[in-house]
Coordinates of C-alpha atoms and ligand atoms in Angstrom, one line a residue:
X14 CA -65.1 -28.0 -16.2
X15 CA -61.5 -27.5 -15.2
X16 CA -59.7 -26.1 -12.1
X17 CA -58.0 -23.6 -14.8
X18 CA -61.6 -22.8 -15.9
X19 CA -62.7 -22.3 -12.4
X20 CA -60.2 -19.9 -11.1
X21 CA -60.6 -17.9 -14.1
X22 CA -64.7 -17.7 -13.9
X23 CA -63.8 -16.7 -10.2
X24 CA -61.1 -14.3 -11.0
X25 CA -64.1 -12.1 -13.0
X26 CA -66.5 -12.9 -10.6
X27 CA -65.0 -11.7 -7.3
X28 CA -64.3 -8.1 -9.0
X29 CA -60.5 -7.5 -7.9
X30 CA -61.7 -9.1 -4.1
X31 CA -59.2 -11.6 -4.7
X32 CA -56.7 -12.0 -7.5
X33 CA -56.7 -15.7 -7.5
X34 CA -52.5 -15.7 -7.5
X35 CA -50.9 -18.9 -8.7
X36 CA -49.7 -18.9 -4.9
X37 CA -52.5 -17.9 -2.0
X38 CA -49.5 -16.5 0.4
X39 CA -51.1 -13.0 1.8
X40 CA -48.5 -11.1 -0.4
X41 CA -50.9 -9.3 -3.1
X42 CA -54.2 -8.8 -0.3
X43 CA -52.2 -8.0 2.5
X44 CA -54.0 -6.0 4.7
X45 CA -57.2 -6.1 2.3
X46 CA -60.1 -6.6 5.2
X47 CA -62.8 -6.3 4.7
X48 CA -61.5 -8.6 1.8
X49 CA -59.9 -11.8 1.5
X50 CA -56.2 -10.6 3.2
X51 CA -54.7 -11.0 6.5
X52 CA -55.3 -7.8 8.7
X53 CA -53.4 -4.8 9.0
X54 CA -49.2 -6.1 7.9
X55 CA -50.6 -9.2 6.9
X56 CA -48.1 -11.5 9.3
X57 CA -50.1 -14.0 10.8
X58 CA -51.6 -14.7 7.2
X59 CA -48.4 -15.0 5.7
X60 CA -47.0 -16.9 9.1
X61 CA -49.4 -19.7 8.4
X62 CA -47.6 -20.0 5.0
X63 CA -44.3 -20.0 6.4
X64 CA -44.9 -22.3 9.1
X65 CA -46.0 -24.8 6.5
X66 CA -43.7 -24.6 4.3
X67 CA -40.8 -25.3 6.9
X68 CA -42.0 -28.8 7.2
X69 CA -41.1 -31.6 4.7
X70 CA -42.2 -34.9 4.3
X71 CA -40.3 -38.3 4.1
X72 CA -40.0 -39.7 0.2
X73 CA -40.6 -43.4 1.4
X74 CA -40.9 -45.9 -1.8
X75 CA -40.1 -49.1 -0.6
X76 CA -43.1 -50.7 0.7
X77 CA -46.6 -52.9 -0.6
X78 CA -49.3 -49.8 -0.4
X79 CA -51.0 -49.2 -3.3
X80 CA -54.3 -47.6 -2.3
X81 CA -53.9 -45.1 0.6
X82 CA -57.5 -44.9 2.5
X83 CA -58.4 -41.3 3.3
X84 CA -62.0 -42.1 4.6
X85 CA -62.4 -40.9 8.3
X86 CA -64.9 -39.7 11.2
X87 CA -64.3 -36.7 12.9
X88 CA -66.5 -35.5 15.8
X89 CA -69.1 -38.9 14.5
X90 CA -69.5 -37.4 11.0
X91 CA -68.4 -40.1 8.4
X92 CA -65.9 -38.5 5.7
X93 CA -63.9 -40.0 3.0
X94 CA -61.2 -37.4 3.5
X95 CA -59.9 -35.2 6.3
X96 CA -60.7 -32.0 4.8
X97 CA -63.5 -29.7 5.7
X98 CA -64.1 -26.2 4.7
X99 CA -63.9 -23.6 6.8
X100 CA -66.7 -21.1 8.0
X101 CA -66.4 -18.4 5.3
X102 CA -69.0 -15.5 5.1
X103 CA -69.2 -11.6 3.6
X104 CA -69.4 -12.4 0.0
X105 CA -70.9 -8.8 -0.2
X106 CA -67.8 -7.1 1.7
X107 CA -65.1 -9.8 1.4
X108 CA -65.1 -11.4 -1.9
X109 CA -66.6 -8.8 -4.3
X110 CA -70.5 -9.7 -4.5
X111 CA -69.9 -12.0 -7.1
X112 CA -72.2 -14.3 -5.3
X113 CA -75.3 -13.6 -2.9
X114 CA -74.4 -14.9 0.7
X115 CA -77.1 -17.8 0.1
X116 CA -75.4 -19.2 -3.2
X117 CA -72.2 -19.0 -1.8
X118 CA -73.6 -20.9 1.0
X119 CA -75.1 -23.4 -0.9
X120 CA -72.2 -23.7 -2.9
X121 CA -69.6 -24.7 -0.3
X122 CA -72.5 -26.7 1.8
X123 CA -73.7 -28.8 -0.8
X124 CA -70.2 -28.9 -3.0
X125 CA -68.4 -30.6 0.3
X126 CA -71.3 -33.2 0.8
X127 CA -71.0 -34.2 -3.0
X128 CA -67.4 -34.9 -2.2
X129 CA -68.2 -36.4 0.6
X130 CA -67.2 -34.4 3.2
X131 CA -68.6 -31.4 5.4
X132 CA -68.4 -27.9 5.2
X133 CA -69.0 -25.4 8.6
X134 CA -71.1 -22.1 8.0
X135 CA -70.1 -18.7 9.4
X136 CA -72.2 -16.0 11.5
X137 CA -71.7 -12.0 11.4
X138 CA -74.3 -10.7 10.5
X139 CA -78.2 -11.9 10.5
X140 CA -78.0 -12.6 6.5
X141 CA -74.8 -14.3 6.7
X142 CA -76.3 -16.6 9.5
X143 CA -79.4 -17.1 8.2
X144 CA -77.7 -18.0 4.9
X145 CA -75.7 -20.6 6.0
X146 CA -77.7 -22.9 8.5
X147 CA -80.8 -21.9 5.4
X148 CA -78.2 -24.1 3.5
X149 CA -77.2 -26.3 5.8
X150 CA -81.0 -27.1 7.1
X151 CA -81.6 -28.1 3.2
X152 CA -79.3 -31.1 3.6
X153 CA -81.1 -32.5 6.3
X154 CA -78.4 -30.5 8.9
X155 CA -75.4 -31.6 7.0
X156 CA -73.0 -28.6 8.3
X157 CA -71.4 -27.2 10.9
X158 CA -72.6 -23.5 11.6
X159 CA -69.9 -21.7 13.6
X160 CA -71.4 -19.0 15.9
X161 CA -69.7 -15.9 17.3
X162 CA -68.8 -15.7 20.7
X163 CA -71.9 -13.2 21.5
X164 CA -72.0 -11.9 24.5
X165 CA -75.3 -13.5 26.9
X166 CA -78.0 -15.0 25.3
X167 CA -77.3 -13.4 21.8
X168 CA -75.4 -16.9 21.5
X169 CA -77.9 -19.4 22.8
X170 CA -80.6 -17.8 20.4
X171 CA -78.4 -19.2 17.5
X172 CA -77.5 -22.0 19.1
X173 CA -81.2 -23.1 19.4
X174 CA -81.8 -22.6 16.1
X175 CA -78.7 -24.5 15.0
X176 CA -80.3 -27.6 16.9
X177 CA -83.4 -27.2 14.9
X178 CA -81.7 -27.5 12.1
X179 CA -80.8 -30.9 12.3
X180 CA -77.4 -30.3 13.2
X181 CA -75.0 -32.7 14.7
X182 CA -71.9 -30.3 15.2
X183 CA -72.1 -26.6 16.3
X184 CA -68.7 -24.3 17.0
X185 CA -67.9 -20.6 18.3
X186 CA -65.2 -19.2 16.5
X187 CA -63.9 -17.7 19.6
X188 CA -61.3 -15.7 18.4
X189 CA -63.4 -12.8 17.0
X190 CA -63.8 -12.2 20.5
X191 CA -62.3 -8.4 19.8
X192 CA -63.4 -7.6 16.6
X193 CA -64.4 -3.9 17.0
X194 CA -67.3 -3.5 14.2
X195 CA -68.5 -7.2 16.2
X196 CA -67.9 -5.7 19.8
X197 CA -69.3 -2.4 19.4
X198 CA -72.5 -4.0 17.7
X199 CA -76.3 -4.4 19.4
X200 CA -75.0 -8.3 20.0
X201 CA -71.6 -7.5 21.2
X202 CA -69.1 -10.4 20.9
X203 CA -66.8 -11.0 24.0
X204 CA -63.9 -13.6 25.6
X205 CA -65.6 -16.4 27.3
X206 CA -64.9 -17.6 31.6
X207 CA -64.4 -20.9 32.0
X208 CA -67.6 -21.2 33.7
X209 CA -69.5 -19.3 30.7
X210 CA -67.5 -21.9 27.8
X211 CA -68.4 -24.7 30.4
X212 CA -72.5 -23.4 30.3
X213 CA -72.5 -23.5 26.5
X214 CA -70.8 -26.7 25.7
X215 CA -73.2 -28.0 28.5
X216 CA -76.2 -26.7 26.5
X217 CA -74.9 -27.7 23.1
X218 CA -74.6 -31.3 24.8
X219 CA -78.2 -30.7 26.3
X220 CA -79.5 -29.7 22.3
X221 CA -77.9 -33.2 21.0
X222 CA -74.8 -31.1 19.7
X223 CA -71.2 -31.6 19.9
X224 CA -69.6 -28.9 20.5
X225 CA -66.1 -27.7 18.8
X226 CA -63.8 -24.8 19.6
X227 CA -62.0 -22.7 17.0
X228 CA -59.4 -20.6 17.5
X229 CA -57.2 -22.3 19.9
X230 CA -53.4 -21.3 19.7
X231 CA -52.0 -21.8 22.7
X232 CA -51.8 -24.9 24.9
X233 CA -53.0 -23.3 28.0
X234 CA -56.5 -22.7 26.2
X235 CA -56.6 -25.8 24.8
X236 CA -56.6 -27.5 28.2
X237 CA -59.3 -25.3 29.4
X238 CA -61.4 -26.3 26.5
X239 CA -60.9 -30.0 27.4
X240 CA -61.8 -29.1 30.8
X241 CA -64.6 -27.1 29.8
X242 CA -66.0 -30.4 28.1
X243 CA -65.5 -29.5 23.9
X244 CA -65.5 -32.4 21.9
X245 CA -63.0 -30.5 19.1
X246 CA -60.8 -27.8 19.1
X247 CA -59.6 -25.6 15.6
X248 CA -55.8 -25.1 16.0
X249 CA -56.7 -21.4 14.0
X250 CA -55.2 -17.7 13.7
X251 CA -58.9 -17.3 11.9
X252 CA -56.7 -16.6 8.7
X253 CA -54.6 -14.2 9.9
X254 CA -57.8 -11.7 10.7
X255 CA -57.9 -11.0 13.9
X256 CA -54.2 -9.7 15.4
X257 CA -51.2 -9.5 13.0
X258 CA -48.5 -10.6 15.8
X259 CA -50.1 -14.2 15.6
X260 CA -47.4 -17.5 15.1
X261 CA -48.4 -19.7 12.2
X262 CA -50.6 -22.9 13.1
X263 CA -48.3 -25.4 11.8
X264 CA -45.8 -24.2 14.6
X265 CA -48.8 -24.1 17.1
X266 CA -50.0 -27.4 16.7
X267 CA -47.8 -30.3 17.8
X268 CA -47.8 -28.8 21.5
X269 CA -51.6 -28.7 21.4
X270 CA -51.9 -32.1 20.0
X271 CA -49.5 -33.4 22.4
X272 CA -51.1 -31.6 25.3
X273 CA -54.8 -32.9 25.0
X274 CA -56.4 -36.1 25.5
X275 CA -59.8 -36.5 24.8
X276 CA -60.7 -33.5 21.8
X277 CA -60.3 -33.7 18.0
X278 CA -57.9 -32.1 17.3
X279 CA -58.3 -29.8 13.6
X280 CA -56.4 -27.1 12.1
X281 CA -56.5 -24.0 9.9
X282 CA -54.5 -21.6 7.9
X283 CA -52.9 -21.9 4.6
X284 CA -53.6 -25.6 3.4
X285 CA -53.3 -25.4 -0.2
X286 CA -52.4 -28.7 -1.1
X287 CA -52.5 -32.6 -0.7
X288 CA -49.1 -32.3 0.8
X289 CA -49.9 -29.1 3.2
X290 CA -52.8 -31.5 4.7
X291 CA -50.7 -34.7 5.4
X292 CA -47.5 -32.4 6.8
X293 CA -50.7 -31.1 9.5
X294 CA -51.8 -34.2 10.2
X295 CA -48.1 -35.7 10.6
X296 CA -48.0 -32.8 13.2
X297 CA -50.6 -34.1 15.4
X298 CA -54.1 -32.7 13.5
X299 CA -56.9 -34.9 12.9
X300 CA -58.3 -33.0 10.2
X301 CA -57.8 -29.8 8.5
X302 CA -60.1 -26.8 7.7
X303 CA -59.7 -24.9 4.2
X304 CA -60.4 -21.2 3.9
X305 CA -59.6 -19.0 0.5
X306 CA -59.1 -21.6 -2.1
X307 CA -62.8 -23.4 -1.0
X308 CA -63.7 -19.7 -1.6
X309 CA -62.2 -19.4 -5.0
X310 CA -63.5 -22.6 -6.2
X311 CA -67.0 -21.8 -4.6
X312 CA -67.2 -18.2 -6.5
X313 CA -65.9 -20.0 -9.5
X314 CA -68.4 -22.3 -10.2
X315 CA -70.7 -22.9 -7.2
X316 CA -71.4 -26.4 -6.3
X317 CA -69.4 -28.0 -8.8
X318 CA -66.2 -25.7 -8.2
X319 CA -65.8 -27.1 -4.5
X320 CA -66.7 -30.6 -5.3
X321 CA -64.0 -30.3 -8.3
X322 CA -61.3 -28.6 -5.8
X323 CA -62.4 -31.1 -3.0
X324 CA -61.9 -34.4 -4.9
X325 CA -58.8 -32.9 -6.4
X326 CA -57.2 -31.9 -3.0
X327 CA -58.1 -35.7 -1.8
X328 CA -56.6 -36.9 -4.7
X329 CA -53.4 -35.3 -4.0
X330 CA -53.4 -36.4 -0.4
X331 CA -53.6 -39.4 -1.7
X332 CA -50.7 -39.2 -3.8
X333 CA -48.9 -37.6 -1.0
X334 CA -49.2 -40.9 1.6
X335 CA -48.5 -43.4 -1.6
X336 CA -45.1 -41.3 -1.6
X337 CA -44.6 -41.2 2.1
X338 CA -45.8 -44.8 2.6
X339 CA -49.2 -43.9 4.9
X340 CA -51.4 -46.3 4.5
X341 CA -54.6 -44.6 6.3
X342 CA -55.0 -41.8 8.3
X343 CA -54.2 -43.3 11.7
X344 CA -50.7 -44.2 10.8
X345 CA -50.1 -40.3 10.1
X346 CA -47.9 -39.0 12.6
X347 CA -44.8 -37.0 13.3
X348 CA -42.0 -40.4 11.2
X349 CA -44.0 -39.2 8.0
X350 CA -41.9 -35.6 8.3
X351 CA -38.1 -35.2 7.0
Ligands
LIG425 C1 -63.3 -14.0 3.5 C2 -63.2 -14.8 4.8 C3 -64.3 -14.9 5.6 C4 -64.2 -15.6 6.8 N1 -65.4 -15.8 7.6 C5 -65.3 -16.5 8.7 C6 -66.4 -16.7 9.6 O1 -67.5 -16.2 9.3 N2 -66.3 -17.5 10.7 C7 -65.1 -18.0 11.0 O2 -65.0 -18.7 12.0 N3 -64.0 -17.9 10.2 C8 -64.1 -17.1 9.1 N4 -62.9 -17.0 8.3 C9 -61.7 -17.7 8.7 C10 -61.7 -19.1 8.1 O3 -62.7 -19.9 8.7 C11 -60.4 -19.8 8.3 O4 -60.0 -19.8 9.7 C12 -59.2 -19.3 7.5 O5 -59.6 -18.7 6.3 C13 -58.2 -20.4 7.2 O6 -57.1 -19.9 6.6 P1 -56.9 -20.0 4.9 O7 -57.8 -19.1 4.3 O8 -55.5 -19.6 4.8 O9 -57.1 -21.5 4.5 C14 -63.0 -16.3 7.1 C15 -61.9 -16.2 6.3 C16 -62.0 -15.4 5.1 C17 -60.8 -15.3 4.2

């Protein structure tokens, strides 16, 4: 099995969901959501693309390193590279059906452990919840389920469970906070007061969990997550899903990695290569998070389709710090850019 094999197998599979382009930019699916697109013009999906691709690295050759060291631990989960994959759920109304939402779970849970790294879970519905800490609960609570920012104790319900799991990382993907099919549902979704983000980090803490924040944009929020005691925070636009007037993270993220002092800091939003994931980190991220191409390789050929894309993508990183002269991961930072 090849990358060229997997695309193709996922190109039939996900029925004209996605059109697995030689370039995942948000042109073709632009306003395709449900689907795989950005919403409505497409912008903030296509900003993350733009934002990344205004950064260049530094060709450095003249140096000893041979064997760049990827291997990492982010939020105490031991990885051997910086690259997670996102929370990704809807396979029925977002990527064609190709897949049930268990086997797509499965798939990007148990294809990022064989690589050896993690993948987080997402929440919606109670079948694409159930689905993905199912999955994550059969690798001992190797995952990190990412809850929606229900209002009350919708959210501590899940968050329970997620404990029970076996878990050892739980996050709220805050910035669905307004999605109106979410808000106007039986568990509405809603912003969070400090006080209320303070309660829950506190409880995750209380269930053994640490606790990480995603969709974090702007520095002020940032700093109220670090008050409010999170142990991560995802520098995210969610894709470019939620609002269409949203700046790209890449531009985002050297503020909020500057600004806190304590959190992990990770990113999201159009990684697509080795190179993409060393330019975030040289802009302050600790790890990054990888959305539509994990989906690709995971409708493609389950399992072995993310492990393949996985261990390809590190292998490129790798080739990426040999180039720049990184030696590990704690020497990336902002001399690595051009
Ligand atoms: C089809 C699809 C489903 C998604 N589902 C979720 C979800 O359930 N929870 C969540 O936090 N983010 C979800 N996201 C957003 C991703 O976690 C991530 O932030 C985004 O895809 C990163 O950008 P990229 O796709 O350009 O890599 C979804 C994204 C897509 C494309």
């Amino acid at each position: 099995m090849d990358m060229k094999t997997v695309r193709r197998q996922a190109r039939e599979r996900m029925n004209g969901a996605c059109r697995v382009c030689p370039q995942c930019n948000g042109k073709a699916c632009s306003g395709e959501l449900p689907g795989m697109g950005g919403i409505r013009s497409g912008a903030s999906f296509r900003a993350n693309i733009r934002a990344l691709e205004k950064v260049h690295l530094k060709l450095r050759l003249i140096h000893d390193l041979r064997e760049p060291e990827t291997a990492c631990e982010i939020l105490g989960l031991p990885l051997k590279m910086p690259i997670l994959i996102a929370p990704l759920a809807g396979t029925s109304f977002n990527m064609g059906n190709g897949l049930s939402e268990e086997r797509f779970a499965q798939a990007v849970t148990a294809g990022a452990r064989a690589a050896g790294t993690v993948s987080c879970t997402g929440d919606g519905t109670s079948e694409v919840f159930d689905s993905g800490l199912n999955a994550v609960q059969s690798l001992d609570g190797w995952g990190i389920p990412v809850i929606k920012p229900w209002a009350g104790e919708a959210f501590f319900e899940r968050l329970e469970r997620v404990a029970r799991a076996g878990c050892r990382v739980v996050g709220m993907d805050l910035d669905t906070a307004a999605i109106t099919a979410l808000a106007r549902s039986k568990r509405p979704v809603s912003p969070k007061s400090r006080e209320e983000l303070a309660e829950i980090v506190q409880k995750s803490h209380a269930l053994g969990l640490k606790f990480m924040l995603k969709g974090v944009l702007s520095v002020e929020d940032a700093l109220a997550a670090e008050a409010c005691g999170c142990d991560a925070l995802v520098v995210s636009n969610h894709g470019g899903r939620v609002l269409e007037a949203l700046p790209g993270t890449a531009d985002a993220l050297p503020d909020i990695a500057r600004s806190v002092r304590r959190m992990a800091v990770l990113v999201d939003g159009g990684v697509r290569s080795g190179a993409d994931v060393l330019k975030m980190l040289a802009l302050g991220a600790r790890a990054v998070l990888i959305g539509r191409p994990a989906i690709i390789a995971a409708m493609g050929a389950e399992e072995e389709g993310v492990r393949l894309f996985l261990t390809r993508l590190q292998r490129q990183l790798m080739e990426s710090m040999l180039l720049t002269g990184c030696a590990s991961l704690r020497q990336a930072g902002p001399h690595l850019l051009a």
